[in-house]
Amino acid sequence: MKCLLCMVENETHSHLFFNCAYSRRLWERLKPMALLNSISNNWASIISGVTNRPAVNKIWSVIQRLVFGASIYFVWQERNMRYHQHKVREVDVLFDLIVETVRMKVRGLNLKSTNDVIKASGIWNFPISKNVKYQDTVKELNGLNFFNDDHS
Ligand SMILES: [Zn+2]
């Protein structure tokens, strides 16, 4: 069966994710936003570069998994919509849907304002509570020992 996204090549798993001209354009727009520039468009290298890494709760690790998961979800949904409903959406439409999905999920997290979180909030445009920032600053100041006169 021909791929419904590009209508050129045969539909295989590795073609859809993300060697297809359509899905590759999508994935390549998302990669820099997830700091995944070093990862290719090949399924096996994405798996080893994103999901086979130890699950750490660092913001970029979370964003990379969300971007990957949402990309698979929406590419497969697009393929099925074309197959069943003959509806076609442009790459830009899927891109916006994925960005909004990831943003909504990240907004739901309870994030501390680390440098990574501040950088991610700039790229993904999610708010960091000013209150949280303030609390962290107070905690940091409380952690300093102002009464230690022993500088040896
Ligand atoms: Zn294709």
JSON list of C-alpha atoms and ligand atoms in Angstrom, two decimals:
[
{"chain": "A", "resi": 1, "resn": "MET", "atom": "CA", "xyz": [0.00, 0.00, 0.00]},
{"chain": "A", "resi": 2, "resn": "LYS", "atom": "CA", "xyz": [1.22, 3.48, -0.85]},
{"chain": "A", "resi": 3, "resn": "CYS", "atom": "CA", "xyz": [1.84, 5.90, 1.99]},
{"chain": "A", "resi": 4, "resn": "LEU", "atom": "CA", "xyz": [-1.19, 8.17, 2.37]},
{"chain": "A", "resi": 5, "resn": "LEU", "atom": "CA", "xyz": [0.91, 11.06, 3.64]},
{"chain": "A", "resi": 6, "resn": "CYS", "atom": "CA", "xyz": [3.25, 11.44, 0.65]},
{"chain": "A", "resi": 7, "resn": "MET", "atom": "CA", "xyz": [1.50, 9.18, -1.92]},
{"chain": "A", "resi": 8, "resn": "VAL", "atom": "CA", "xyz": [4.94, 8.21, -3.21]},
{"chain": "A", "resi": 9, "resn": "GLU", "atom": "CA", "xyz": [6.54, 5.47, -1.18]},
{"chain": "A", "resi": 10, "resn": "ASN", "atom": "CA", "xyz": [5.23, 2.28, 0.32]},
{"chain": "A", "resi": 11, "resn": "GLU", "atom": "CA", "xyz": [3.78, 2.60, 3.79]},
{"chain": "A", "resi": 12, "resn": "THR", "atom": "CA", "xyz": [6.00, 0.95, 6.36]},
{"chain": "A", "resi": 13, "resn": "HIS", "atom": "CA", "xyz": [6.49, 1.73, 10.03]},
{"chain": "A", "resi": 14, "resn": "SER", "atom": "CA", "xyz": [9.96, 3.21, 9.49]},
{"chain": "A", "resi": 15, "resn": "HIS", "atom": "CA", "xyz": [8.71, 5.19, 6.52]},
{"chain": "A", "resi": 16, "resn": "LEU", "atom": "CA", "xyz": [5.88, 6.79, 8.51]},
{"chain": "A", "resi": 17, "resn": "PHE", "atom": "CA", "xyz": [8.15, 7.54, 11.51]},
{"chain": "A", "resi": 18, "resn": "PHE", "atom": "CA", "xyz": [9.84, 9.71, 10.16]},
{"chain": "A", "resi": 19, "resn": "ASN", "atom": "CA", "xyz": [11.34, 9.05, 6.75]},
{"chain": "A", "resi": 20, "resn": "CYS", "atom": "CA", "xyz": [8.22, 10.13, 4.87]},
{"chain": "A", "resi": 21, "resn": "ALA", "atom": "CA", "xyz": [8.53, 13.59, 3.29]},
{"chain": "A", "resi": 22, "resn": "TYR", "atom": "CA", "xyz": [5.43, 14.69, 5.23]},
{"chain": "A", "resi": 23, "resn": "SER", "atom": "CA", "xyz": [6.27, 13.36, 8.68]},
{"chain": "A", "resi": 24, "resn": "ARG", "atom": "CA", "xyz": [9.96, 14.21, 8.28]},
{"chain": "A", "resi": 25, "resn": "ARG", "atom": "CA", "xyz": [9.10, 17.90, 7.75]},
{"chain": "A", "resi": 26, "resn": "LEU", "atom": "CA", "xyz": [7.03, 17.77, 10.92]},
{"chain": "A", "resi": 27, "resn": "TRP", "atom": "CA", "xyz": [9.68, 15.97, 12.97]},
{"chain": "A", "resi": 28, "resn": "GLU", "atom": "CA", "xyz": [12.47, 18.25, 11.76]},
{"chain": "A", "resi": 29, "resn": "ARG", "atom": "CA", "xyz": [10.52, 21.33, 12.85]},
{"chain": "A", "resi": 30, "resn": "LEU", "atom": "CA", "xyz": [9.95, 19.80, 16.28]},
{"chain": "A", "resi": 31, "resn": "LYS", "atom": "CA", "xyz": [13.48, 18.49, 16.91]},
{"chain": "A", "resi": 32, "resn": "PRO", "atom": "CA", "xyz": [15.14, 21.85, 17.71]},
{"chain": "A", "resi": 33, "resn": "MET", "atom": "CA", "xyz": [12.25, 22.72, 20.04]},
{"chain": "A", "resi": 34, "resn": "ALA", "atom": "CA", "xyz": [12.95, 19.54, 22.02]},
{"chain": "A", "resi": 35, "resn": "LEU", "atom": "CA", "xyz": [16.77, 19.89, 21.87]},
{"chain": "A", "resi": 36, "resn": "LEU", "atom": "CA", "xyz": [16.87, 16.78, 19.69]},
{"chain": "A", "resi": 37, "resn": "ASN", "atom": "CA", "xyz": [19.00, 18.15, 16.85]},
{"chain": "A", "resi": 38, "resn": "SER", "atom": "CA", "xyz": [21.53, 15.35, 17.25]},
{"chain": "A", "resi": 39, "resn": "ILE", "atom": "CA", "xyz": [18.84, 12.68, 16.74]},
{"chain": "A", "resi": 40, "resn": "SER", "atom": "CA", "xyz": [18.19, 11.50, 13.17]},
{"chain": "A", "resi": 41, "resn": "ASN", "atom": "CA", "xyz": [14.80, 10.79, 11.59]},
{"chain": "A", "resi": 42, "resn": "ASN", "atom": "CA", "xyz": [15.29, 7.07, 11.88]},
{"chain": "A", "resi": 43, "resn": "TRP", "atom": "CA", "xyz": [12.95, 5.18, 14.23]},
{"chain": "A", "resi": 44, "resn": "ALA", "atom": "CA", "xyz": [15.70, 3.08, 15.87]},
{"chain": "A", "resi": 45, "resn": "SER", "atom": "CA", "xyz": [17.90, 6.07, 16.63]},
{"chain": "A", "resi": 46, "resn": "ILE", "atom": "CA", "xyz": [14.96, 8.06, 17.99]},
{"chain": "A", "resi": 47, "resn": "ILE", "atom": "CA", "xyz": [14.05, 5.18, 20.30]},
{"chain": "A", "resi": 48, "resn": "SER", "atom": "CA", "xyz": [17.62, 4.88, 21.58]},
{"chain": "A", "resi": 49, "resn": "GLY", "atom": "CA", "xyz": [18.02, 8.66, 21.81]},
{"chain": "A", "resi": 50, "resn": "VAL", "atom": "CA", "xyz": [14.72, 9.45, 23.52]},
{"chain": "A", "resi": 51, "resn": "THR", "atom": "CA", "xyz": [12.88, 6.57, 25.15]},
{"chain": "A", "resi": 52, "resn": "ASN", "atom": "CA", "xyz": [15.72, 4.18, 26.01]},
{"chain": "A", "resi": 53, "resn": "ARG", "atom": "CA", "xyz": [17.46, 6.82, 28.08]},
{"chain": "A", "resi": 54, "resn": "PRO", "atom": "CA", "xyz": [16.92, 6.51, 31.82]},
{"chain": "A", "resi": 55, "resn": "ALA", "atom": "CA", "xyz": [13.67, 8.24, 32.80]},
{"chain": "A", "resi": 56, "resn": "VAL", "atom": "CA", "xyz": [14.72, 11.37, 34.62]},
{"chain": "A", "resi": 57, "resn": "ASN", "atom": "CA", "xyz": [12.28, 14.07, 35.58]},
{"chain": "A", "resi": 58, "resn": "LYS", "atom": "CA", "xyz": [14.38, 16.74, 33.99]},
{"chain": "A", "resi": 59, "resn": "ILE", "atom": "CA", "xyz": [12.24, 19.11, 31.97]},
{"chain": "A", "resi": 60, "resn": "TRP", "atom": "CA", "xyz": [13.96, 18.39, 28.63]},
{"chain": "A", "resi": 61, "resn": "SER", "atom": "CA", "xyz": [13.64, 14.66, 29.09]},
{"chain": "A", "resi": 62, "resn": "VAL", "atom": "CA", "xyz": [9.92, 15.14, 29.74]},
{"chain": "A", "resi": 63, "resn": "ILE", "atom": "CA", "xyz": [9.51, 17.44, 26.72]},
{"chain": "A", "resi": 64, "resn": "GLN", "atom": "CA", "xyz": [11.38, 15.02, 24.45]},
{"chain": "A", "resi": 65, "resn": "ARG", "atom": "CA", "xyz": [9.10, 12.15, 25.42]},
{"chain": "A", "resi": 66, "resn": "LEU", "atom": "CA", "xyz": [5.99, 14.30, 25.02]},
{"chain": "A", "resi": 67, "resn": "VAL", "atom": "CA", "xyz": [7.08, 15.55, 21.59]},
{"chain": "A", "resi": 68, "resn": "PHE", "atom": "CA", "xyz": [7.89, 12.04, 20.42]},
{"chain": "A", "resi": 69, "resn": "GLY", "atom": "CA", "xyz": [4.63, 10.59, 21.76]},
{"chain": "A", "resi": 70, "resn": "ALA", "atom": "CA", "xyz": [2.49, 13.41, 20.34]},
{"chain": "A", "resi": 71, "resn": "SER", "atom": "CA", "xyz": [4.25, 13.16, 16.96]},
{"chain": "A", "resi": 72, "resn": "ILE", "atom": "CA", "xyz": [3.49, 9.45, 16.68]},
{"chain": "A", "resi": 73, "resn": "TYR", "atom": "CA", "xyz": [-0.10, 10.03, 17.81]},
{"chain": "A", "resi": 74, "resn": "PHE", "atom": "CA", "xyz": [-0.88, 12.83, 15.35]},
{"chain": "A", "resi": 75, "resn": "VAL", "atom": "CA", "xyz": [0.96, 11.28, 12.37]},
{"chain": "A", "resi": 76, "resn": "TRP", "atom": "CA", "xyz": [-0.98, 8.05, 12.86]},
{"chain": "A", "resi": 77, "resn": "GLN", "atom": "CA", "xyz": [-4.23, 10.01, 13.34]},
{"chain": "A", "resi": 78, "resn": "GLU", "atom": "CA", "xyz": [-3.52, 11.91, 10.11]},
{"chain": "A", "resi": 79, "resn": "ARG", "atom": "CA", "xyz": [-2.87, 8.67, 8.27]},
{"chain": "A", "resi": 80, "resn": "ASN", "atom": "CA", "xyz": [-6.17, 7.24, 9.56]},
{"chain": "A", "resi": 81, "resn": "MET", "atom": "CA", "xyz": [-8.15, 10.38, 8.73]},
{"chain": "A", "resi": 82, "resn": "ARG", "atom": "CA", "xyz": [-6.88, 10.21, 5.18]},
{"chain": "A", "resi": 83, "resn": "TYR", "atom": "CA", "xyz": [-7.70, 6.54, 4.97]},
{"chain": "A", "resi": 84, "resn": "HIS", "atom": "CA", "xyz": [-11.20, 6.63, 6.49]},
{"chain": "A", "resi": 85, "resn": "GLN", "atom": "CA", "xyz": [-12.43, 10.18, 5.90]},
{"chain": "A", "resi": 86, "resn": "HIS", "atom": "CA", "xyz": [-10.30, 11.38, 2.97]},
{"chain": "A", "resi": 87, "resn": "LYS", "atom": "CA", "xyz": [-9.46, 14.47, 5.01]},
{"chain": "A", "resi": 88, "resn": "VAL", "atom": "CA", "xyz": [-6.05, 16.06, 4.51]},
{"chain": "A", "resi": 89, "resn": "ARG", "atom": "CA", "xyz": [-4.30, 18.42, 6.91]},
{"chain": "A", "resi": 90, "resn": "GLU", "atom": "CA", "xyz": [-1.10, 20.33, 6.21]},
{"chain": "A", "resi": 91, "resn": "VAL", "atom": "CA", "xyz": [2.09, 19.81, 8.21]},
{"chain": "A", "resi": 92, "resn": "ASP", "atom": "CA", "xyz": [1.55, 23.23, 9.83]},
{"chain": "A", "resi": 93, "resn": "VAL", "atom": "CA", "xyz": [-1.77, 22.08, 11.29]},
{"chain": "A", "resi": 94, "resn": "LEU", "atom": "CA", "xyz": [-0.24, 18.98, 12.87]},
{"chain": "A", "resi": 95, "resn": "PHE", "atom": "CA", "xyz": [2.71, 21.02, 14.09]},
{"chain": "A", "resi": 96, "resn": "ASP", "atom": "CA", "xyz": [0.39, 23.43, 15.90]},
{"chain": "A", "resi": 97, "resn": "LEU", "atom": "CA", "xyz": [-1.62, 20.54, 17.41]},
{"chain": "A", "resi": 98, "resn": "ILE", "atom": "CA", "xyz": [1.53, 18.85, 18.72]},
{"chain": "A", "resi": 99, "resn": "VAL", "atom": "CA", "xyz": [2.95, 22.08, 20.17]},
{"chain": "A", "resi": 100, "resn": "GLU", "atom": "CA", "xyz": [-0.36, 22.83, 21.90]},
{"chain": "A", "resi": 101, "resn": "THR", "atom": "CA", "xyz": [-0.60, 19.26, 23.27]},
{"chain": "A", "resi": 102, "resn": "VAL", "atom": "CA", "xyz": [2.93, 19.37, 24.68]},
{"chain": "A", "resi": 103, "resn": "ARG", "atom": "CA", "xyz": [2.39, 22.87, 26.09]},
{"chain": "A", "resi": 104, "resn": "MET", "atom": "CA", "xyz": [-0.81, 21.83, 27.87]},
{"chain": "A", "resi": 105, "resn": "LYS", "atom": "CA", "xyz": [0.91, 18.79, 29.43]},
{"chain": "A", "resi": 106, "resn": "VAL", "atom": "CA", "xyz": [3.91, 20.84, 30.57]},
{"chain": "A", "resi": 107, "resn": "ARG", "atom": "CA", "xyz": [1.63, 23.51, 32.03]},
{"chain": "A", "resi": 108, "resn": "GLY", "atom": "CA", "xyz": [0.10, 20.81, 34.21]},
{"chain": "A", "resi": 109, "resn": "LEU", "atom": "CA", "xyz": [3.45, 19.95, 35.80]},
{"chain": "A", "resi": 110, "resn": "ASN", "atom": "CA", "xyz": [4.60, 21.45, 39.04]},
{"chain": "A", "resi": 111, "resn": "LEU", "atom": "CA", "xyz": [7.87, 22.98, 37.88]},
{"chain": "A", "resi": 112, "resn": "LYS", "atom": "CA", "xyz": [10.65, 24.54, 39.85]},
{"chain": "A", "resi": 113, "resn": "SER", "atom": "CA", "xyz": [12.21, 27.47, 38.06]},
{"chain": "A", "resi": 114, "resn": "THR", "atom": "CA", "xyz": [15.58, 26.00, 37.19]},
{"chain": "A", "resi": 115, "resn": "ASN", "atom": "CA", "xyz": [17.62, 27.39, 34.29]},
{"chain": "A", "resi": 116, "resn": "ASP", "atom": "CA", "xyz": [16.38, 24.51, 32.11]},
{"chain": "A", "resi": 117, "resn": "VAL", "atom": "CA", "xyz": [12.76, 25.23, 32.97]},
{"chain": "A", "resi": 118, "resn": "ILE", "atom": "CA", "xyz": [13.20, 28.92, 32.19]},
{"chain": "A", "resi": 119, "resn": "LYS", "atom": "CA", "xyz": [14.79, 28.06, 28.84]},
{"chain": "A", "resi": 120, "resn": "ALA", "atom": "CA", "xyz": [11.98, 25.57, 28.05]},
{"chain": "A", "resi": 121, "resn": "SER", "atom": "CA", "xyz": [9.31, 28.09, 28.99]},
{"chain": "A", "resi": 122, "resn": "GLY", "atom": "CA", "xyz": [10.81, 30.51, 26.48]},
{"chain": "A", "resi": 123, "resn": "ILE", "atom": "CA", "xyz": [10.70, 27.97, 23.64]},
{"chain": "A", "resi": 124, "resn": "TRP", "atom": "CA", "xyz": [7.34, 26.40, 24.54]},
{"chain": "A", "resi": 125, "resn": "ASN", "atom": "CA", "xyz": [5.71, 29.54, 25.85]},
{"chain": "A", "resi": 126, "resn": "PHE", "atom": "CA", "xyz": [4.33, 28.18, 29.10]},
{"chain": "A", "resi": 127, "resn": "PRO", "atom": "CA", "xyz": [4.14, 30.35, 32.21]},
{"chain": "A", "resi": 128, "resn": "ILE", "atom": "CA", "xyz": [6.24, 29.73, 35.29]},
{"chain": "A", "resi": 129, "resn": "SER", "atom": "CA", "xyz": [4.51, 30.93, 38.41]},
{"chain": "A", "resi": 130, "resn": "LYS", "atom": "CA", "xyz": [6.25, 34.04, 39.78]},
{"chain": "A", "resi": 131, "resn": "ASN", "atom": "CA", "xyz": [5.25, 32.80, 43.20]},
{"chain": "A", "resi": 132, "resn": "VAL", "atom": "CA", "xyz": [7.30, 29.62, 42.69]},
{"chain": "A", "resi": 133, "resn": "LYS", "atom": "CA", "xyz": [10.30, 31.69, 41.59]},
{"chain": "A", "resi": 134, "resn": "TYR", "atom": "CA", "xyz": [9.99, 33.87, 44.66]},
{"chain": "A", "resi": 135, "resn": "GLN", "atom": "CA", "xyz": [9.69, 30.86, 46.99]},
{"chain": "A", "resi": 136, "resn": "ASP", "atom": "CA", "xyz": [12.79, 29.30, 45.46]},
{"chain": "A", "resi": 137, "resn": "THR", "atom": "CA", "xyz": [14.76, 32.49, 45.95]},
{"chain": "A", "resi": 138, "resn": "VAL", "atom": "CA", "xyz": [13.70, 32.67, 49.60]},
{"chain": "A", "resi": 139, "resn": "LYS", "atom": "CA", "xyz": [14.67, 29.01, 50.07]},
{"chain": "A", "resi": 140, "resn": "GLU", "atom": "CA", "xyz": [18.07, 29.64, 48.50]},
{"chain": "A", "resi": 141, "resn": "LEU", "atom": "CA", "xyz": [18.66, 32.66, 50.73]},
{"chain": "A", "resi": 142, "resn": "ASN", "atom": "CA", "xyz": [17.62, 30.69, 53.79]},
{"chain": "A", "resi": 143, "resn": "GLY", "atom": "CA", "xyz": [20.12, 28.03, 52.81]},
{"chain": "A", "resi": 144, "resn": "LEU", "atom": "CA", "xyz": [22.98, 30.52, 52.97]},
{"chain": "A", "resi": 145, "resn": "ASN", "atom": "CA", "xyz": [24.68, 30.83, 56.28]},
{"chain": "A", "resi": 146, "resn": "PHE", "atom": "CA", "xyz": [24.94, 34.55, 56.99]},
{"chain": "A", "resi": 147, "resn": "PHE", "atom": "CA", "xyz": [26.23, 33.99, 60.48]},
{"chain": "A", "resi": 148, "resn": "ASN", "atom": "CA", "xyz": [29.27, 31.97, 59.65]},
{"chain": "A", "resi": 149, "resn": "ASP", "atom": "CA", "xyz": [32.27, 34.15, 60.48]},
{"chain": "A", "resi": 150, "resn": "ASP", "atom": "CA", "xyz": [34.70, 31.32, 60.02]},
{"chain": "A", "resi": 151, "resn": "HIS", "atom": "CA", "xyz": [36.06, 31.92, 56.51]},
{"chain": "A", "resi": 152, "resn": "SER", "atom": "CA", "xyz": [38.96, 29.53, 56.84]},
{"chain": "B", "resi": 1, "resn": "ZN", "atom": "ZN", "xyz": [5.07, 8.85, 2.97]}
]
